[in-house]
GROMACS .gro file of N, CA and C in nm:
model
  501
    1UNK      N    1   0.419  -0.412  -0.572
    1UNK     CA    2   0.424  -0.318  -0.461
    1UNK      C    3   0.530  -0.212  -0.493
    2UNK      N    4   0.475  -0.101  -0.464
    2UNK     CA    5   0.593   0.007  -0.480
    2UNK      C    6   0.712   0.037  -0.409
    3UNK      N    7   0.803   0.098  -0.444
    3UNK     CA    8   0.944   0.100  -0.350
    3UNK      C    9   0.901   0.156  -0.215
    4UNK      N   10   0.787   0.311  -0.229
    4UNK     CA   11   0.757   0.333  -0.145
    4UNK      C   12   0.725   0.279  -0.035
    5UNK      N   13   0.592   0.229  -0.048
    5UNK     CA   14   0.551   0.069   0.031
    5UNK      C   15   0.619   0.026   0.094
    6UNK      N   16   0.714  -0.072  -0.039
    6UNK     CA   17   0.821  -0.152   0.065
    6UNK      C   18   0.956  -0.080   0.181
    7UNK      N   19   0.971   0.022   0.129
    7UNK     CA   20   1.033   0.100   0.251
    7UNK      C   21   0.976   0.167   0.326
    8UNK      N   22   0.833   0.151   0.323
    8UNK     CA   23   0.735   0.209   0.438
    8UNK      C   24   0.711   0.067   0.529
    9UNK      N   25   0.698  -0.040   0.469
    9UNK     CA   26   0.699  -0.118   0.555
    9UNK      C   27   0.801  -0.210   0.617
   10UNK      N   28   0.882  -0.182   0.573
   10UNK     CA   29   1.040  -0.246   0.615
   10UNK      C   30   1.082  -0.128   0.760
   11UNK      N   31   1.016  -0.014   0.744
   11UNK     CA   32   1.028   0.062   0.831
   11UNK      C   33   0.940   0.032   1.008
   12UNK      N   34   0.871  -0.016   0.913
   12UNK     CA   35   0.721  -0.068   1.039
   12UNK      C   36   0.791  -0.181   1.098
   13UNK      N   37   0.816  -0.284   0.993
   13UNK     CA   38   0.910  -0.391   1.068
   13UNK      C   39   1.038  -0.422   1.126
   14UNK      N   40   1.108  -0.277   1.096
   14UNK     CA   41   1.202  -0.211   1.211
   14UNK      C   42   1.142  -0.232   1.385
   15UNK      N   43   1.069  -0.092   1.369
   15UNK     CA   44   1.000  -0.060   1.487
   15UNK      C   45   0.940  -0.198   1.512
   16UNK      N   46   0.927  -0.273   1.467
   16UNK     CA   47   0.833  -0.431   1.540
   16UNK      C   48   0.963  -0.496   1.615
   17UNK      N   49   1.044  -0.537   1.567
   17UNK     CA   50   1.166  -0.593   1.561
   17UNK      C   51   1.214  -0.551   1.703
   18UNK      N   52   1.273  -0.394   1.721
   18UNK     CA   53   1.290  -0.333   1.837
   18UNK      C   54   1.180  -0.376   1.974
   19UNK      N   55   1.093  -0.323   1.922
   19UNK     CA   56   1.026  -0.368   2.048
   19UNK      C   57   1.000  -0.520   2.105
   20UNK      N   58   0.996  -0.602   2.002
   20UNK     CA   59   1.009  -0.713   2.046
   20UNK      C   60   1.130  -0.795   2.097
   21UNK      N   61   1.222  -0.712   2.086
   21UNK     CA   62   1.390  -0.745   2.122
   21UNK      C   63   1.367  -0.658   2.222
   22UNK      N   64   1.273  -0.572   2.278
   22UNK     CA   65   1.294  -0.489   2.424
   22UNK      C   66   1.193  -0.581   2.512
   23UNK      N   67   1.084  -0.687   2.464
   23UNK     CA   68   0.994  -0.770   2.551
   23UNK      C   69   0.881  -0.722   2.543
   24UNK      N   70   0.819  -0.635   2.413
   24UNK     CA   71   0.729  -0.606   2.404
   24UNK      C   72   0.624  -0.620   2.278
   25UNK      N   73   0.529  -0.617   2.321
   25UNK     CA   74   0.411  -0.654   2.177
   25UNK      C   75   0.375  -0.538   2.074
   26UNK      N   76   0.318  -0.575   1.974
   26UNK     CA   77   0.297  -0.451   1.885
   26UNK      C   78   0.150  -0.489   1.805
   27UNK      N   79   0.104  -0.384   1.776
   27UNK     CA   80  -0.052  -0.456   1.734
   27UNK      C   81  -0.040  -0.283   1.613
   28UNK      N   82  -0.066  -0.347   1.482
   28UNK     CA   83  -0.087  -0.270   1.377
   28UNK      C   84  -0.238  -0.173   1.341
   29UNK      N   85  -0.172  -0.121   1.333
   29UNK     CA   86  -0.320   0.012   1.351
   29UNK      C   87  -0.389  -0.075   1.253
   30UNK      N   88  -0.558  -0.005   1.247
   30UNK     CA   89  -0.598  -0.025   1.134
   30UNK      C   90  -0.635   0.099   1.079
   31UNK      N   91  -0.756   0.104   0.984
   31UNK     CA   92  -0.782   0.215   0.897
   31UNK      C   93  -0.775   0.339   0.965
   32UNK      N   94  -0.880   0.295   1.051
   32UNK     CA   95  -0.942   0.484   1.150
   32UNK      C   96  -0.777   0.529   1.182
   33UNK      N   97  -0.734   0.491   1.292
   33UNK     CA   98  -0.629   0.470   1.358
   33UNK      C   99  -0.504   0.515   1.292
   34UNK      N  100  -0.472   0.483   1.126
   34UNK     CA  101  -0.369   0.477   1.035
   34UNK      C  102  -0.394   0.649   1.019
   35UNK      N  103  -0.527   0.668   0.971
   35UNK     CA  104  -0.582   0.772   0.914
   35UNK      C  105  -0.541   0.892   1.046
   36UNK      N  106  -0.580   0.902   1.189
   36UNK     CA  107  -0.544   0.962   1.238
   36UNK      C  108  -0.371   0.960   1.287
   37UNK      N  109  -0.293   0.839   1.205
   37UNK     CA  110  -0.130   0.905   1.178
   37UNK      C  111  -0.052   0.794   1.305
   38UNK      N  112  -0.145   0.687   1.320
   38UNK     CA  113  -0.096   0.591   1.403
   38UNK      C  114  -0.031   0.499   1.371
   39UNK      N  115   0.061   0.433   1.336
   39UNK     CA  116   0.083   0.300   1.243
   39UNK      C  117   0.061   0.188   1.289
   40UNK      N  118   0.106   0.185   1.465
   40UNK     CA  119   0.117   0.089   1.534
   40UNK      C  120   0.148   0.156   1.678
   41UNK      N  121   0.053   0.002   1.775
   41UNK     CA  122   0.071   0.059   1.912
   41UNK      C  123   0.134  -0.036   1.995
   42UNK      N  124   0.279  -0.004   2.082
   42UNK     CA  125   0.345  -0.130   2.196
   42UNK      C  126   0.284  -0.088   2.245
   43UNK      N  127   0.265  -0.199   2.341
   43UNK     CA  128   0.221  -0.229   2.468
   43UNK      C  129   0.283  -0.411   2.534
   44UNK      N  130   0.264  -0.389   2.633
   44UNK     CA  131   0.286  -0.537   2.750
   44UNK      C  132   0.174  -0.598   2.796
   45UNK      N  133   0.208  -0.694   2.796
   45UNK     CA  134   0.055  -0.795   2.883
   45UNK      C  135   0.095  -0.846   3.005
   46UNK      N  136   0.027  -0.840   3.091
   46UNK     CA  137   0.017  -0.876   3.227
   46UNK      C  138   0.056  -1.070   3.217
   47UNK      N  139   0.027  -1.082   3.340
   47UNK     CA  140   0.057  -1.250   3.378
   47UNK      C  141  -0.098  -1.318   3.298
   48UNK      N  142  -0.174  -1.260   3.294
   48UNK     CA  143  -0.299  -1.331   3.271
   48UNK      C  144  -0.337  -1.267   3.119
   49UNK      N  145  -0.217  -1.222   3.059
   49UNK     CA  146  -0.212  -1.205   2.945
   49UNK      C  147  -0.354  -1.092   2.928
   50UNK      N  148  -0.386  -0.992   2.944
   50UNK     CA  149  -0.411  -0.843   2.932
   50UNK      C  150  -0.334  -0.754   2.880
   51UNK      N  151  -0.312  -0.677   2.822
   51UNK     CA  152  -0.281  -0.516   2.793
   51UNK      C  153  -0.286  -0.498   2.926
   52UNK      N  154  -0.165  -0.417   2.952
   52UNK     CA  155  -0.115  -0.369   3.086
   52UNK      C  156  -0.045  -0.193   3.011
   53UNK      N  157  -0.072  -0.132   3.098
   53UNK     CA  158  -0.032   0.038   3.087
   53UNK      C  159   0.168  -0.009   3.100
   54UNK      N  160   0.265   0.081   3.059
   54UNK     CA  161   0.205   0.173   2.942
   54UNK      C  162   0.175   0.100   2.802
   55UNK      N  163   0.135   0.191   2.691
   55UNK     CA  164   0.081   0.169   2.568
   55UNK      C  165   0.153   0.273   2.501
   56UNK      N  166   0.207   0.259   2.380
   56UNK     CA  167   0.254   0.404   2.287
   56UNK      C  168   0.256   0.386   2.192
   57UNK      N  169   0.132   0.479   2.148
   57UNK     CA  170   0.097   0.487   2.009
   57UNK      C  171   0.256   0.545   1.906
   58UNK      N  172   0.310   0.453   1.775
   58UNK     CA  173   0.409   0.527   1.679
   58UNK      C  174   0.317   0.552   1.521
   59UNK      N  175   0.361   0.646   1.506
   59UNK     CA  176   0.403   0.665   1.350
   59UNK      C  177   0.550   0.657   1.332
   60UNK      N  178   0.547   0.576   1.174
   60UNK     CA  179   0.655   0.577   1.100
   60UNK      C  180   0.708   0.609   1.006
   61UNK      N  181   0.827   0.673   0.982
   61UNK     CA  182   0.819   0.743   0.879
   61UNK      C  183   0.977   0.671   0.827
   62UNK      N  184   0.942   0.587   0.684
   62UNK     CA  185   1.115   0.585   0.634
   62UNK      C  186   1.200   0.643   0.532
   63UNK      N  187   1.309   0.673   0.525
   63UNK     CA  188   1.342   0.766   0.455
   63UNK      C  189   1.505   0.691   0.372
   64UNK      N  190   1.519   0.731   0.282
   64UNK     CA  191   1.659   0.704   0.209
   64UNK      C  192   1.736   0.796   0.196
   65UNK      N  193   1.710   0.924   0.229
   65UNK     CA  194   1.769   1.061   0.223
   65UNK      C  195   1.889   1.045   0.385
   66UNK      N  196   1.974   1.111   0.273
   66UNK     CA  197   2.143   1.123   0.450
   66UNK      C  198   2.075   1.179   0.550
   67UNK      N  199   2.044   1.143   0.694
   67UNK     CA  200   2.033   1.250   0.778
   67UNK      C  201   2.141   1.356   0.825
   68UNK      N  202   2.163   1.437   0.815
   68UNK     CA  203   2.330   1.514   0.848
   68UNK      C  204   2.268   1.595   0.927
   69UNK      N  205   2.349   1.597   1.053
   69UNK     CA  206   2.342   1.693   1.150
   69UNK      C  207   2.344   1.630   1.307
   70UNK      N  208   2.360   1.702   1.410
   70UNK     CA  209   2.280   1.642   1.534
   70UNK      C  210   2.256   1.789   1.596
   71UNK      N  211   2.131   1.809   1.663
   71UNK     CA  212   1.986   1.745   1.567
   71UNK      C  213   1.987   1.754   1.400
   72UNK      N  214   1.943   1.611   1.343
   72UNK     CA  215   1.926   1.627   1.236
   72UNK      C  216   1.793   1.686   1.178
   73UNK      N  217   1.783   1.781   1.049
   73UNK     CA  218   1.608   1.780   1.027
   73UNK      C  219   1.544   1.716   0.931
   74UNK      N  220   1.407   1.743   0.945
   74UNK     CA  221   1.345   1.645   0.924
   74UNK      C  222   1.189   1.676   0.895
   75UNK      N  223   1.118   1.696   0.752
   75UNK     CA  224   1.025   1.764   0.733
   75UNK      C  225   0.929   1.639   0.785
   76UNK      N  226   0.796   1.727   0.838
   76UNK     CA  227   0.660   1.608   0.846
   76UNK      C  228   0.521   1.687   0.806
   77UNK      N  229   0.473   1.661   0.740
   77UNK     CA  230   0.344   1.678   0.662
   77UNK      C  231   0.319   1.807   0.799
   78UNK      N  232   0.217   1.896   0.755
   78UNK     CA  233   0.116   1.988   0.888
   78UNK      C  234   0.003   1.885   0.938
   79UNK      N  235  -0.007   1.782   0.839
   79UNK     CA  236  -0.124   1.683   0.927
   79UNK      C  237  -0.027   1.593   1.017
   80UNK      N  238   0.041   1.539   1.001
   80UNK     CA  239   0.109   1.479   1.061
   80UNK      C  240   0.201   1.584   1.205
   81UNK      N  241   0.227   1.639   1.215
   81UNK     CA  242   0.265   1.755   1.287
   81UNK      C  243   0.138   1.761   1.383
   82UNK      N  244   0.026   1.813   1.343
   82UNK     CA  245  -0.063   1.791   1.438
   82UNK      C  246  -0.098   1.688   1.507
   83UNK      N  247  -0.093   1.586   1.457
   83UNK     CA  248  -0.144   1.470   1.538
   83UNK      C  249  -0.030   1.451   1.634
   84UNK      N  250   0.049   1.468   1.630
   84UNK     CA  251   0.226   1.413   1.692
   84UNK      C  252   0.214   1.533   1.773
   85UNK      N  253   0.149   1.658   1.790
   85UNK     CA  254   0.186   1.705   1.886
   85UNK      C  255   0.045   1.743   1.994
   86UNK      N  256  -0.054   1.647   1.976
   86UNK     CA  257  -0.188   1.621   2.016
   86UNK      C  258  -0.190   1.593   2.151
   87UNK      N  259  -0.197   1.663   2.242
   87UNK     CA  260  -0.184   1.622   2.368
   87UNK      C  261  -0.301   1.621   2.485
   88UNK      N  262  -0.380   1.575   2.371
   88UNK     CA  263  -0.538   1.559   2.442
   88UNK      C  264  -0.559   1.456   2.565
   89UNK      N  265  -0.638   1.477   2.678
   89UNK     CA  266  -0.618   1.412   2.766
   89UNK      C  267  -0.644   1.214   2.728
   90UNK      N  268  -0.707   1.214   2.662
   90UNK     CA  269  -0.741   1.074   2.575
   90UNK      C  270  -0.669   1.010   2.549
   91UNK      N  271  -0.572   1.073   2.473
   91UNK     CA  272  -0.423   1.026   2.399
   91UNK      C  273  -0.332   0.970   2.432
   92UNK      N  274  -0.326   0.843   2.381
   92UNK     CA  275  -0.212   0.781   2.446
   92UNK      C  276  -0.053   0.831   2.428
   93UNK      N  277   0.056   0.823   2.485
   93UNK     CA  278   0.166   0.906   2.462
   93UNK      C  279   0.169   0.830   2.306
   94UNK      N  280   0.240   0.923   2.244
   94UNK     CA  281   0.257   0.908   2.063
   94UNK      C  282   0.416   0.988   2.009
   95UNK      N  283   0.475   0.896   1.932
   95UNK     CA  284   0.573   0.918   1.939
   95UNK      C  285   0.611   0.957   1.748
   96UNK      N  286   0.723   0.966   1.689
   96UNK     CA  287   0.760   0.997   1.597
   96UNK      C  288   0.864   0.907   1.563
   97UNK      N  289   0.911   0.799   1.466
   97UNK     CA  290   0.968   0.709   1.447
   97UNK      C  291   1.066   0.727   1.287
   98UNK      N  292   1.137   0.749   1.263
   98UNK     CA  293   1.253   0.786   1.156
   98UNK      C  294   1.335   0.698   1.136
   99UNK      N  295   1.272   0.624   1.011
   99UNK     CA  296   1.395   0.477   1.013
   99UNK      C  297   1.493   0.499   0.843
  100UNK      N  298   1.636   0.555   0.922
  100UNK     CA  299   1.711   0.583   0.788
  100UNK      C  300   1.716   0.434   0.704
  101UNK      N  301   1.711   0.415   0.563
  101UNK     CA  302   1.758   0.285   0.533
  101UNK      C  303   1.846   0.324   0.404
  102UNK      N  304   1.960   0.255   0.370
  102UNK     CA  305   2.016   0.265   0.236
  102UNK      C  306   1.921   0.302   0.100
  103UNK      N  307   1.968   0.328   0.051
  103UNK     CA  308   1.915   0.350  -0.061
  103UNK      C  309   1.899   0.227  -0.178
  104UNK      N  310   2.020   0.155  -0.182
  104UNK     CA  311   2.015   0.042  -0.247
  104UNK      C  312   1.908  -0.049  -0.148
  105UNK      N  313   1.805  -0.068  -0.161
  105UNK     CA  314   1.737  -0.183  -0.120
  105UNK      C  315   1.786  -0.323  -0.078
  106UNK      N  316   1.888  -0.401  -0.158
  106UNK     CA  317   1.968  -0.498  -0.119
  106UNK      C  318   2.031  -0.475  -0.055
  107UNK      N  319   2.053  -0.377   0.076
  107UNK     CA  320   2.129  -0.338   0.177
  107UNK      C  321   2.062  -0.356   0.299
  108UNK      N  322   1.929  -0.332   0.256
  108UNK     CA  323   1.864  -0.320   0.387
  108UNK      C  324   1.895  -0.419   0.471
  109UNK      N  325   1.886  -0.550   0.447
  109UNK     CA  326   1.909  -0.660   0.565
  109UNK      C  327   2.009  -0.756   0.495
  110UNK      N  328   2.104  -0.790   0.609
  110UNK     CA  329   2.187  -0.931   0.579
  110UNK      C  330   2.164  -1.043   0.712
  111UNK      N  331   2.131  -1.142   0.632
  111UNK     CA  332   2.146  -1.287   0.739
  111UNK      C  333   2.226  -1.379   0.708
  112UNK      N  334   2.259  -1.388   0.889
  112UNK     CA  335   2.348  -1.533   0.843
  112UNK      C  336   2.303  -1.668   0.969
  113UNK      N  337   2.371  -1.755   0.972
  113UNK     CA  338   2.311  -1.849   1.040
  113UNK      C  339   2.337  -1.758   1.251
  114UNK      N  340   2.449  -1.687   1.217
  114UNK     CA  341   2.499  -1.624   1.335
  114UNK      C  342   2.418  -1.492   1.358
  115UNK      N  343   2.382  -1.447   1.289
  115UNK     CA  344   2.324  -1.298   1.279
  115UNK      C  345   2.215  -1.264   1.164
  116UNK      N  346   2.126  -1.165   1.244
  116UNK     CA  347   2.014  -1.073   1.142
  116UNK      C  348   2.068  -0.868   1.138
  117UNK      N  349   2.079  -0.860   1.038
  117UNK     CA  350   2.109  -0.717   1.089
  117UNK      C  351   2.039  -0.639   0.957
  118UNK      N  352   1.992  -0.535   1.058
  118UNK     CA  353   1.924  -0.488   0.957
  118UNK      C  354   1.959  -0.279   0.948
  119UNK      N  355   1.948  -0.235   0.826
  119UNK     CA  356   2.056  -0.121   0.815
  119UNK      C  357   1.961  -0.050   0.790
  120UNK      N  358   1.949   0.084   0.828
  120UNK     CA  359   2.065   0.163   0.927
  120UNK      C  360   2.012   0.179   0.982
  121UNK      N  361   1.947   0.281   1.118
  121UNK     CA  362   1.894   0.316   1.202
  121UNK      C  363   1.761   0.360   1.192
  122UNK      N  364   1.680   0.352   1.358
  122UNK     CA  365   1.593   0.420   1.359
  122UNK      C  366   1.605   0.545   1.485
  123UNK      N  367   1.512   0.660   1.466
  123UNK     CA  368   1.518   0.783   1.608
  123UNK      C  369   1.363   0.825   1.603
  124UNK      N  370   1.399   0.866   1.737
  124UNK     CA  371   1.256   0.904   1.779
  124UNK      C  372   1.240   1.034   1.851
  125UNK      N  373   1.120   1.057   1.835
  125UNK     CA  374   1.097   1.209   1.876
  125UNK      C  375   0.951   1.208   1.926
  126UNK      N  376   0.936   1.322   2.060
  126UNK     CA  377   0.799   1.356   2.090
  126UNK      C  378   0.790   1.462   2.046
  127UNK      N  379   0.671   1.503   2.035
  127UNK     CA  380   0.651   1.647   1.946
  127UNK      C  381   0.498   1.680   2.050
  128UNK      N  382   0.468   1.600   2.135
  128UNK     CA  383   0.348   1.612   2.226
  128UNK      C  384   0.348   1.742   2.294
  129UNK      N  385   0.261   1.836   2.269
  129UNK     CA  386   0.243   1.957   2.333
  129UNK      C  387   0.304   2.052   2.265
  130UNK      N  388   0.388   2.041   2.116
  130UNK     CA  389   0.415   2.131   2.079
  130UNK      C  390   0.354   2.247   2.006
  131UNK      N  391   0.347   2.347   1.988
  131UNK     CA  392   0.321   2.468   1.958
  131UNK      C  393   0.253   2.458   1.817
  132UNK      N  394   0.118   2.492   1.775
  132UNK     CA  395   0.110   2.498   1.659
  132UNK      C  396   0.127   2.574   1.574
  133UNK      N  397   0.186   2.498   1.425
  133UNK     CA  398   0.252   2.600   1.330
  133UNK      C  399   0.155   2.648   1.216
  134UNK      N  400   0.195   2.789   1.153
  134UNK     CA  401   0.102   2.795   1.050
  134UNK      C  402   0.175   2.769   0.919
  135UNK      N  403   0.260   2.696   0.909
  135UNK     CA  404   0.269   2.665   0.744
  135UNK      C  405   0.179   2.553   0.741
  136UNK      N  406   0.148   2.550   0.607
  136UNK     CA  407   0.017   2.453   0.608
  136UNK      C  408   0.035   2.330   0.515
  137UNK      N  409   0.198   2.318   0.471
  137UNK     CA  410   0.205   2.202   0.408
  137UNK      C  411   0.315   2.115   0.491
  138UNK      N  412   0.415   2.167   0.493
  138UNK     CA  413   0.526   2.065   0.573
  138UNK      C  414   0.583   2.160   0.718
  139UNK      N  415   0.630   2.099   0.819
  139UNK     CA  416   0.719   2.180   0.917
  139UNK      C  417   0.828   2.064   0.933
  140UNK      N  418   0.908   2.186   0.956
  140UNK     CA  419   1.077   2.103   0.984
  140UNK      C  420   1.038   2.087   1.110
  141UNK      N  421   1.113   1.979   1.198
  141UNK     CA  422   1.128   1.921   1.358
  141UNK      C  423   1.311   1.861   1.354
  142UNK      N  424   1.356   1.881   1.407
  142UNK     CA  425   1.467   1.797   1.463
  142UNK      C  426   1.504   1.726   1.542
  143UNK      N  427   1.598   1.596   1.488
  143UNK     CA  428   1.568   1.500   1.614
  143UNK      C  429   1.713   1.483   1.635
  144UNK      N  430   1.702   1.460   1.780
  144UNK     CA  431   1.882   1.447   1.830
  144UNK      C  432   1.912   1.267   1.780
  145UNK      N  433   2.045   1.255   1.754
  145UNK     CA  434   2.115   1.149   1.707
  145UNK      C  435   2.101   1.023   1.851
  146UNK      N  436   2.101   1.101   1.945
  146UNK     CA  437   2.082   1.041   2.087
  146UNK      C  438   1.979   0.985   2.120
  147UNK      N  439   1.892   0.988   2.067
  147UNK     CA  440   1.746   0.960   2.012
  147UNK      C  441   1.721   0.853   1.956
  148UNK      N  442   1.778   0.742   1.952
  148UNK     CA  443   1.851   0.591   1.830
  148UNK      C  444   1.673   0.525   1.938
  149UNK      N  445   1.642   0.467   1.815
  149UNK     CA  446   1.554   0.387   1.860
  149UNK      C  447   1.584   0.254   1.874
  150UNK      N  448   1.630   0.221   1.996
  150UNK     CA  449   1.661   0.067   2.002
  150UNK      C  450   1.627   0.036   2.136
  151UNK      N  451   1.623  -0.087   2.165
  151UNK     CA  452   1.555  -0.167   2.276
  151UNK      C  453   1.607  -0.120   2.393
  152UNK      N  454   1.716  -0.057   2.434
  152UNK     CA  455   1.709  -0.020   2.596
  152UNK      C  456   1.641   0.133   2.558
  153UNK      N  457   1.656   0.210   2.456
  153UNK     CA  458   1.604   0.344   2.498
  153UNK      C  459   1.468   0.316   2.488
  154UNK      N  460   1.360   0.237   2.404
  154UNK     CA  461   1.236   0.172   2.435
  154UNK      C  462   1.209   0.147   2.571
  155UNK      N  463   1.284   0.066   2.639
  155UNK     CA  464   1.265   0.024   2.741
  155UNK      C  465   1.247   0.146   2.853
  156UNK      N  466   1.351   0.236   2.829
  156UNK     CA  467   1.324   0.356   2.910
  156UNK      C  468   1.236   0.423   2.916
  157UNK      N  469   1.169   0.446   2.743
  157UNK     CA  470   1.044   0.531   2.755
  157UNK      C  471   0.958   0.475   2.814
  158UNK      N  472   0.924   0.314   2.782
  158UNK     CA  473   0.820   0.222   2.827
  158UNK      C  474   0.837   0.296   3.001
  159UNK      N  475   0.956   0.280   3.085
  159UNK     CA  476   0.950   0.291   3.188
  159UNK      C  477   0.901   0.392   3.246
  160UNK      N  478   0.926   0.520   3.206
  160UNK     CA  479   0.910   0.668   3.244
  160UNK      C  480   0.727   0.657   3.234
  161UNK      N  481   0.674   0.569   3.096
  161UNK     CA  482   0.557   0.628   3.122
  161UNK      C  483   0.525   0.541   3.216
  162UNK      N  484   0.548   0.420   3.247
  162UNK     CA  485   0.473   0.377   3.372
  162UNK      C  486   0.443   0.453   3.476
  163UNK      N  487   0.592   0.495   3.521
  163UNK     CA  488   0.590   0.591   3.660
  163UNK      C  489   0.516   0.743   3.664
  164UNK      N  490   0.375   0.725   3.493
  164UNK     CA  491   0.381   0.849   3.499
  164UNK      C  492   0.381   0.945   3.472
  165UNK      N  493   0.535   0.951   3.396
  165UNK     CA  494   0.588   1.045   3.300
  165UNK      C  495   0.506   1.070   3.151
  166UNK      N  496   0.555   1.180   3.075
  166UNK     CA  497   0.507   1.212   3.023
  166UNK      C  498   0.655   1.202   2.871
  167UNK      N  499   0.594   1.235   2.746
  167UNK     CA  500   0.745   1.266   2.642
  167UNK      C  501   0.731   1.378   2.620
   0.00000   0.00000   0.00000
């Protein structure tokens, strides 16, 4: 498996990790789904064990490069750009997922009988409804540092869309 890979999917199992430390499920895209820029979708189940609203579709993206800045930037494909800012009535809210990890690979995670920790961060971004661009290979987006993807700010988005809300 390539480095790529494995820090594409160490990234996925970030975002699993989080949500399941916020009380929530995750179900892995498949082909169609991947292809239109989905990786994976949380969602909650009811008492009688259903899919219960909300649902939010992520892409993930991991990276070994410093983020510097707040907002830091952050190139994403023009296909990817479109889909992330797709705000078709169909669409489930869809989010943007940035999981920094060391560069040395043997960094990424340490365990001990007391602790799992796993390095360094993830952030998130909506890009839903944004403006389309005409460069046709990459666009910069920036994401605020405030933006940390971890289980209470999950929990918040989870909440907002219940009531509703929109990202």
């Amino acid at each position: 498996m390539s480095d790529i890979k494995l820090q594409g999917d160490f990234g996925v199992a970030y975002v699993k990790a989080v949500a399941h430390a916020a009380g929530y499920f995750v179900e892995l895209a498949g082909r169609a789904a991947d292809d239109a820029g989905i990786d994976l979708t949380i969602f909650a189940l009811n008492a009688t064990k259903r899919r219960q609203a909300p649902r939010l579709d992520v892409q993930v993206k991991t990276t070994v490069e410093e983020l510097v800045g707040d907002p830091f930037p952050y190139d994403v494909t023009a296909k990817n750009y479109d889909e992330l800012r797709d705000d078709g009535p169909n669409n489930l809210p869809r989010i943007l997922v940035v999981v920094s990890v060391p560069r040395d690979q043997r960094e990424w995670l340490s365990a001990s009988e007391s602790q799992l920790v796993l390095r360094k961060c993830g952030y998130w971004v909506s890009l839903r409804g944004q403006p389309p661009k005409t460069n046709t290979s990459e666009v910069r987006i920036r994401i605020r540092r405030s933006d940390c993807f971890h289980p209470d700010n999950l929990k918040a988005i989870m909440a907002g869309l219940m009531l509703g809300g929109t990202l």
